[in-house]
Amino acid sequence: MKNHDMNLEIKKIILSQLQGPENSISDVIKIILDELMLLPVPTPKPTLQLASEYIVAYLQLGFSYLEHQTLFDEILQEAGFSGKQIASLQLQNPMVELTKTKLRSIIGRWAASSYNSHTITAAIDEIIFHVEKDEPGFYQYYTAKKDGSYTALYQLTVTSSYALFHDVFKNKFYRLVKK
């Protein structure tokens, strides 16, 4: 893995671990960027580079550019991003409509095993229920072998402002939106 890719993965982990009942990832990214921009640094280029990496990590987690567009535009322009690069970042947000079919396609293969957390049908129904009812929480769904080792692991985070579905093994994030 390239150093740049590793830095983005680390920032995605940091952002996702800082969320909680009192603060969403959207709040966390704003706080981090505001604090970075207040740092008294002789040359702002490293700080701007760091801030731009957090923005890219935030977007790769599936969150919206438009929510913090003014702040993001300012930082990315100062960091030397072109208008074309910024426009492509604005379109990067993978949002998935909350339907059984779409969820099933994200999850993919779900091996039948008595060691799984749920059947595939039960997992999908529960995910839809938690998101539609806006039930805040952190939920896990997995398939496992006899020895207890996971063959697939998914995490659902529901807050008052978003629902984030994470395929842990593929390290992909999807923002679930109601129909």
PDB file of C-alpha atoms in Angstrom:
ATOM      1  CA  MET A   1       0.000   0.000   0.000  1.00  0.00           C
ATOM      2  CA  LYS A   2       1.358   3.410  -0.942  1.00  0.00           C
ATOM      3  CA  ASN A   3       2.121   5.905   1.819  1.00  0.00           C
ATOM      4  CA  HIS A   4      -0.602   8.293   0.577  1.00  0.00           C
ATOM      5  CA  ASP A   5      -3.202   5.499   0.599  1.00  0.00           C
ATOM      6  CA  MET A   6      -2.099   4.468   4.093  1.00  0.00           C
ATOM      7  CA  ASN A   7      -2.478   8.065   5.321  1.00  0.00           C
ATOM      8  CA  LEU A   8      -6.033   8.204   3.956  1.00  0.00           C
ATOM      9  CA  GLU A   9      -6.942   4.882   5.578  1.00  0.00           C
ATOM     10  CA  ILE A  10      -5.583   6.108   8.927  1.00  0.00           C
ATOM     11  CA  LYS A  11      -7.616   9.302   8.662  1.00  0.00           C
ATOM     12  CA  LYS A  12     -10.769   7.316   7.824  1.00  0.00           C
ATOM     13  CA  ILE A  13     -10.215   5.210  10.933  1.00  0.00           C
ATOM     14  CA  ILE A  14      -9.675   8.321  13.053  1.00  0.00           C
ATOM     15  CA  LEU A  15     -12.838   9.970  11.741  1.00  0.00           C
ATOM     16  CA  SER A  16     -14.990   6.883  12.187  1.00  0.00           C
ATOM     17  CA  GLN A  17     -13.689   6.276  15.723  1.00  0.00           C
ATOM     18  CA  LEU A  18     -14.336   9.843  16.876  1.00  0.00           C
ATOM     19  CA  GLN A  19     -18.055   9.676  16.195  1.00  0.00           C
ATOM     20  CA  GLY A  20     -20.384   9.106  19.083  1.00  0.00           C
ATOM     21  CA  PRO A  21     -23.845   9.871  20.416  1.00  0.00           C
ATOM     22  CA  GLU A  22     -22.926  13.524  21.019  1.00  0.00           C
ATOM     23  CA  ASN A  23     -20.895  14.141  17.875  1.00  0.00           C
ATOM     24  CA  SER A  24     -21.349  12.936  14.310  1.00  0.00           C
ATOM     25  CA  ILE A  25     -18.542  12.531  11.788  1.00  0.00           C
ATOM     26  CA  SER A  26     -19.863  15.683  10.148  1.00  0.00           C
ATOM     27  CA  ASP A  27     -19.229  17.599  13.408  1.00  0.00           C
ATOM     28  CA  VAL A  28     -15.838  15.923  13.876  1.00  0.00           C
ATOM     29  CA  ILE A  29     -14.533  16.882  10.409  1.00  0.00           C
ATOM     30  CA  LYS A  30     -15.507  20.515  10.946  1.00  0.00           C
ATOM     31  CA  ILE A  31     -13.762  20.621  14.337  1.00  0.00           C
ATOM     32  CA  ILE A  32     -10.596  19.003  12.945  1.00  0.00           C
ATOM     33  CA  LEU A  33     -10.430  21.341   9.954  1.00  0.00           C
ATOM     34  CA  ASP A  34     -11.168  24.451  12.028  1.00  0.00           C
ATOM     35  CA  GLU A  35      -8.417  23.492  14.495  1.00  0.00           C
ATOM     36  CA  LEU A  36      -5.923  22.752  11.719  1.00  0.00           C
ATOM     37  CA  MET A  37      -6.589  26.113  10.108  1.00  0.00           C
ATOM     38  CA  LEU A  38      -5.948  27.883  13.437  1.00  0.00           C
ATOM     39  CA  LEU A  39      -2.484  26.338  13.875  1.00  0.00           C
ATOM     40  CA  PRO A  40       0.249  28.983  13.743  1.00  0.00           C
ATOM     41  CA  VAL A  41       2.549  27.466  11.133  1.00  0.00           C
ATOM     42  CA  PRO A  42       5.307  29.343   9.284  1.00  0.00           C
ATOM     43  CA  THR A  43       4.414  27.604   6.027  1.00  0.00           C
ATOM     44  CA  PRO A  44       0.780  26.574   5.748  1.00  0.00           C
ATOM     45  CA  LYS A  45       1.390  24.037   2.931  1.00  0.00           C
ATOM     46  CA  PRO A  46       1.827  20.955   5.234  1.00  0.00           C
ATOM     47  CA  THR A  47      -1.229  21.979   7.257  1.00  0.00           C
ATOM     48  CA  LEU A  48      -3.292  22.480   4.109  1.00  0.00           C
ATOM     49  CA  GLN A  49      -2.118  19.103   2.792  1.00  0.00           C
ATOM     50  CA  LEU A  50      -3.144  17.431   6.065  1.00  0.00           C
ATOM     51  CA  ALA A  51      -6.527  19.183   6.032  1.00  0.00           C
ATOM     52  CA  SER A  52      -7.125  18.163   2.401  1.00  0.00           C
ATOM     53  CA  GLU A  53      -6.344  14.516   3.288  1.00  0.00           C
ATOM     54  CA  TYR A  54      -8.990  14.653   6.015  1.00  0.00           C
ATOM     55  CA  ILE A  55     -11.488  16.026   3.493  1.00  0.00           C
ATOM     56  CA  VAL A  56     -10.751  13.221   1.029  1.00  0.00           C
ATOM     57  CA  ALA A  57     -10.997  10.611   3.830  1.00  0.00           C
ATOM     58  CA  TYR A  58     -14.333  12.100   4.929  1.00  0.00           C
ATOM     59  CA  LEU A  59     -15.663  11.884   1.376  1.00  0.00           C
ATOM     60  CA  GLN A  60     -14.415   8.314   0.987  1.00  0.00           C
ATOM     61  CA  LEU A  61     -16.442   7.419   4.077  1.00  0.00           C
ATOM     62  CA  GLY A  62     -19.494   8.383   2.032  1.00  0.00           C
ATOM     63  CA  PHE A  63     -20.284  11.828   3.399  1.00  0.00           C
ATOM     64  CA  SER A  64     -21.409  14.859   1.480  1.00  0.00           C
ATOM     65  CA  TYR A  65     -19.111  17.533   0.137  1.00  0.00           C
ATOM     66  CA  LEU A  66     -21.987  19.974  -0.053  1.00  0.00           C
ATOM     67  CA  GLU A  67     -22.625  20.029   3.695  1.00  0.00           C
ATOM     68  CA  HIS A  68     -19.305  21.830   4.288  1.00  0.00           C
ATOM     69  CA  GLN A  69     -18.737  23.128   0.762  1.00  0.00           C
ATOM     70  CA  THR A  70     -17.520  26.615   1.699  1.00  0.00           C
ATOM     71  CA  LEU A  71     -14.912  25.299   4.152  1.00  0.00           C
ATOM     72  CA  PHE A  72     -13.832  22.456   1.844  1.00  0.00           C
ATOM     73  CA  ASP A  73     -13.564  24.764  -1.196  1.00  0.00           C
ATOM     74  CA  GLU A  74     -11.405  27.235   0.725  1.00  0.00           C
ATOM     75  CA  ILE A  75      -8.995  24.592   2.049  1.00  0.00           C
ATOM     76  CA  LEU A  76      -8.694  22.652  -1.211  1.00  0.00           C
ATOM     77  CA  GLN A  77      -8.142  25.790  -3.299  1.00  0.00           C
ATOM     78  CA  GLU A  78      -5.418  26.987  -0.904  1.00  0.00           C
ATOM     79  CA  ALA A  79      -3.877  23.482  -0.982  1.00  0.00           C
ATOM     80  CA  GLY A  80      -3.553  23.796  -4.773  1.00  0.00           C
ATOM     81  CA  PHE A  81      -6.412  21.598  -5.968  1.00  0.00           C
ATOM     82  CA  SER A  82      -7.698  22.564  -9.396  1.00  0.00           C
ATOM     83  CA  GLY A  83     -11.340  23.395 -10.054  1.00  0.00           C
ATOM     84  CA  LYS A  84     -11.640  20.100 -11.958  1.00  0.00           C
ATOM     85  CA  GLN A  85     -10.257  18.108  -8.992  1.00  0.00           C
ATOM     86  CA  ILE A  86     -12.647  19.831  -6.590  1.00  0.00           C
ATOM     87  CA  ALA A  87     -15.587  19.166  -8.911  1.00  0.00           C
ATOM     88  CA  SER A  88     -14.698  15.459  -9.041  1.00  0.00           C
ATOM     89  CA  LEU A  89     -14.569  15.327  -5.226  1.00  0.00           C
ATOM     90  CA  GLN A  90     -18.035  16.869  -5.073  1.00  0.00           C
ATOM     91  CA  LEU A  91     -19.393  13.929  -7.103  1.00  0.00           C
ATOM     92  CA  GLN A  92     -17.662  11.201  -5.083  1.00  0.00           C
ATOM     93  CA  ASN A  93     -20.346  10.529  -2.493  1.00  0.00           C
ATOM     94  CA  PRO A  94     -21.653   6.959  -2.697  1.00  0.00           C
ATOM     95  CA  MET A  95     -25.167   7.001  -1.330  1.00  0.00           C
ATOM     96  CA  VAL A  96     -27.291   3.890  -1.466  1.00  0.00           C
ATOM     97  CA  GLU A  97     -31.052   3.923  -1.394  1.00  0.00           C
ATOM     98  CA  LEU A  98     -32.389   1.803   1.461  1.00  0.00           C
ATOM     99  CA  THR A  99     -33.983  -1.125  -0.359  1.00  0.00           C
ATOM    100  CA  LYS A 100     -33.644  -4.880   0.082  1.00  0.00           C
ATOM    101  CA  THR A 101     -32.244  -5.254  -3.421  1.00  0.00           C
ATOM    102  CA  LYS A 102     -29.560  -2.569  -3.000  1.00  0.00           C
ATOM    103  CA  LEU A 103     -28.505  -3.878   0.426  1.00  0.00           C
ATOM    104  CA  ARG A 104     -28.324  -7.426  -0.904  1.00  0.00           C
ATOM    105  CA  SER A 105     -26.059  -6.297  -3.737  1.00  0.00           C
ATOM    106  CA  ILE A 106     -23.723  -4.481  -1.299  1.00  0.00           C
ATOM    107  CA  ILE A 107     -23.472  -7.473   1.018  1.00  0.00           C
ATOM    108  CA  GLY A 108     -22.844 -10.027  -1.700  1.00  0.00           C
ATOM    109  CA  ARG A 109     -22.182 -13.649  -0.734  1.00  0.00           C
ATOM    110  CA  TRP A 110     -23.626 -14.667   2.646  1.00  0.00           C
ATOM    111  CA  ALA A 111     -22.675 -18.246   3.395  1.00  0.00           C
ATOM    112  CA  ALA A 112     -25.287 -20.275   5.268  1.00  0.00           C
ATOM    113  CA  SER A 113     -23.936 -21.189   8.699  1.00  0.00           C
ATOM    114  CA  SER A 114     -25.341 -21.612  12.175  1.00  0.00           C
ATOM    115  CA  TYR A 115     -22.424 -19.456  13.381  1.00  0.00           C
ATOM    116  CA  ASN A 116     -23.613 -16.348  11.512  1.00  0.00           C
ATOM    117  CA  SER A 117     -25.082 -13.442  13.446  1.00  0.00           C
ATOM    118  CA  HIS A 118     -28.250 -13.518  11.303  1.00  0.00           C
ATOM    119  CA  THR A 119     -29.652 -15.066   8.195  1.00  0.00           C
ATOM    120  CA  ILE A 120     -29.212 -12.749   5.214  1.00  0.00           C
ATOM    121  CA  THR A 121     -32.931 -11.992   5.192  1.00  0.00           C
ATOM    122  CA  ALA A 122     -32.969 -11.184   8.914  1.00  0.00           C
ATOM    123  CA  ALA A 123     -29.868  -8.977   8.581  1.00  0.00           C
ATOM    124  CA  ILE A 124     -31.345  -6.952   5.717  1.00  0.00           C
ATOM    125  CA  ASP A 125     -34.711  -6.600   7.461  1.00  0.00           C
ATOM    126  CA  GLU A 126     -33.014  -5.440  10.669  1.00  0.00           C
ATOM    127  CA  ILE A 127     -30.808  -2.922   8.838  1.00  0.00           C
ATOM    128  CA  ILE A 128     -33.842  -1.434   7.103  1.00  0.00           C
ATOM    129  CA  PHE A 129     -35.767  -1.338  10.385  1.00  0.00           C
ATOM    130  CA  HIS A 130     -32.995   0.481  12.300  1.00  0.00           C
ATOM    131  CA  VAL A 131     -32.465   3.049   9.548  1.00  0.00           C
ATOM    132  CA  GLU A 132     -36.150   3.715   8.852  1.00  0.00           C
ATOM    133  CA  LYS A 133     -36.905   4.109  12.576  1.00  0.00           C
ATOM    134  CA  ASP A 134     -33.806   6.308  13.111  1.00  0.00           C
ATOM    135  CA  GLU A 135     -32.735   4.055  15.986  1.00  0.00           C
ATOM    136  CA  PRO A 136     -29.331   5.415  17.034  1.00  0.00           C
ATOM    137  CA  GLY A 137     -26.773   2.717  17.616  1.00  0.00           C
ATOM    138  CA  PHE A 138     -23.967   0.569  16.356  1.00  0.00           C
ATOM    139  CA  TYR A 139     -24.964  -2.822  14.926  1.00  0.00           C
ATOM    140  CA  GLN A 140     -22.859  -5.705  13.596  1.00  0.00           C
ATOM    141  CA  TYR A 141     -23.680  -8.429  11.111  1.00  0.00           C
ATOM    142  CA  TYR A 142     -21.311 -11.245  10.253  1.00  0.00           C
ATOM    143  CA  THR A 143     -20.811 -14.657   8.745  1.00  0.00           C
ATOM    144  CA  ALA A 144     -18.493 -17.023  10.555  1.00  0.00           C
ATOM    145  CA  LYS A 145     -16.874 -20.440  10.431  1.00  0.00           C
ATOM    146  CA  LYS A 146     -17.180 -23.145  13.088  1.00  0.00           C
ATOM    147  CA  ASP A 147     -14.021 -21.879  14.794  1.00  0.00           C
ATOM    148  CA  GLY A 148     -15.601 -18.437  15.233  1.00  0.00           C
ATOM    149  CA  SER A 149     -13.485 -16.636  12.643  1.00  0.00           C
ATOM    150  CA  TYR A 150     -15.378 -14.122  10.545  1.00  0.00           C
ATOM    151  CA  THR A 151     -15.760 -14.660   6.827  1.00  0.00           C
ATOM    152  CA  ALA A 152     -17.575 -11.332   6.415  1.00  0.00           C
ATOM    153  CA  LEU A 153     -18.221  -8.442   8.789  1.00  0.00           C
ATOM    154  CA  TYR A 154     -20.523  -5.463   8.363  1.00  0.00           C
ATOM    155  CA  GLN A 155     -21.151  -2.589  10.730  1.00  0.00           C
ATOM    156  CA  LEU A 156     -24.124  -0.257  10.712  1.00  0.00           C
ATOM    157  CA  THR A 157     -23.953   3.084  12.501  1.00  0.00           C
ATOM    158  CA  VAL A 158     -27.196   5.021  12.839  1.00  0.00           C
ATOM    159  CA  THR A 159     -27.285   8.563  14.220  1.00  0.00           C
ATOM    160  CA  SER A 160     -29.901  11.285  14.063  1.00  0.00           C
ATOM    161  CA  SER A 161     -28.239  12.709  10.952  1.00  0.00           C
ATOM    162  CA  TYR A 162     -27.034   9.686   8.950  1.00  0.00           C
ATOM    163  CA  ALA A 163     -26.812   5.909   8.556  1.00  0.00           C
ATOM    164  CA  LEU A 164     -23.407   4.513   7.587  1.00  0.00           C
ATOM    165  CA  PHE A 165     -22.939   0.908   6.451  1.00  0.00           C
ATOM    166  CA  HIS A 166     -19.353  -0.396   6.536  1.00  0.00           C
ATOM    167  CA  ASP A 167     -18.108  -3.526   4.779  1.00  0.00           C
ATOM    168  CA  VAL A 168     -15.164  -4.093   7.119  1.00  0.00           C
ATOM    169  CA  PHE A 169     -13.321  -6.704   5.039  1.00  0.00           C
ATOM    170  CA  LYS A 170     -13.475  -4.626   1.839  1.00  0.00           C
ATOM    171  CA  ASN A 171     -13.120  -1.364   3.811  1.00  0.00           C
ATOM    172  CA  LYS A 172     -15.970   0.239   1.871  1.00  0.00           C
ATOM    173  CA  PHE A 173     -18.454   2.661   3.336  1.00  0.00           C
ATOM    174  CA  TYR A 174     -21.962   3.384   2.117  1.00  0.00           C
ATOM    175  CA  ARG A 175     -24.290   6.108   3.261  1.00  0.00           C
ATOM    176  CA  LEU A 176     -27.784   4.648   3.444  1.00  0.00           C
ATOM    177  CA  VAL A 177     -30.612   6.991   2.520  1.00  0.00           C
ATOM    178  CA  LYS A 178     -34.329   6.358   2.935  1.00  0.00           C
ATOM    179  CA  LYS A 179     -36.515   6.036  -0.161  1.00  0.00           C
TER     180      LYS A 179
END
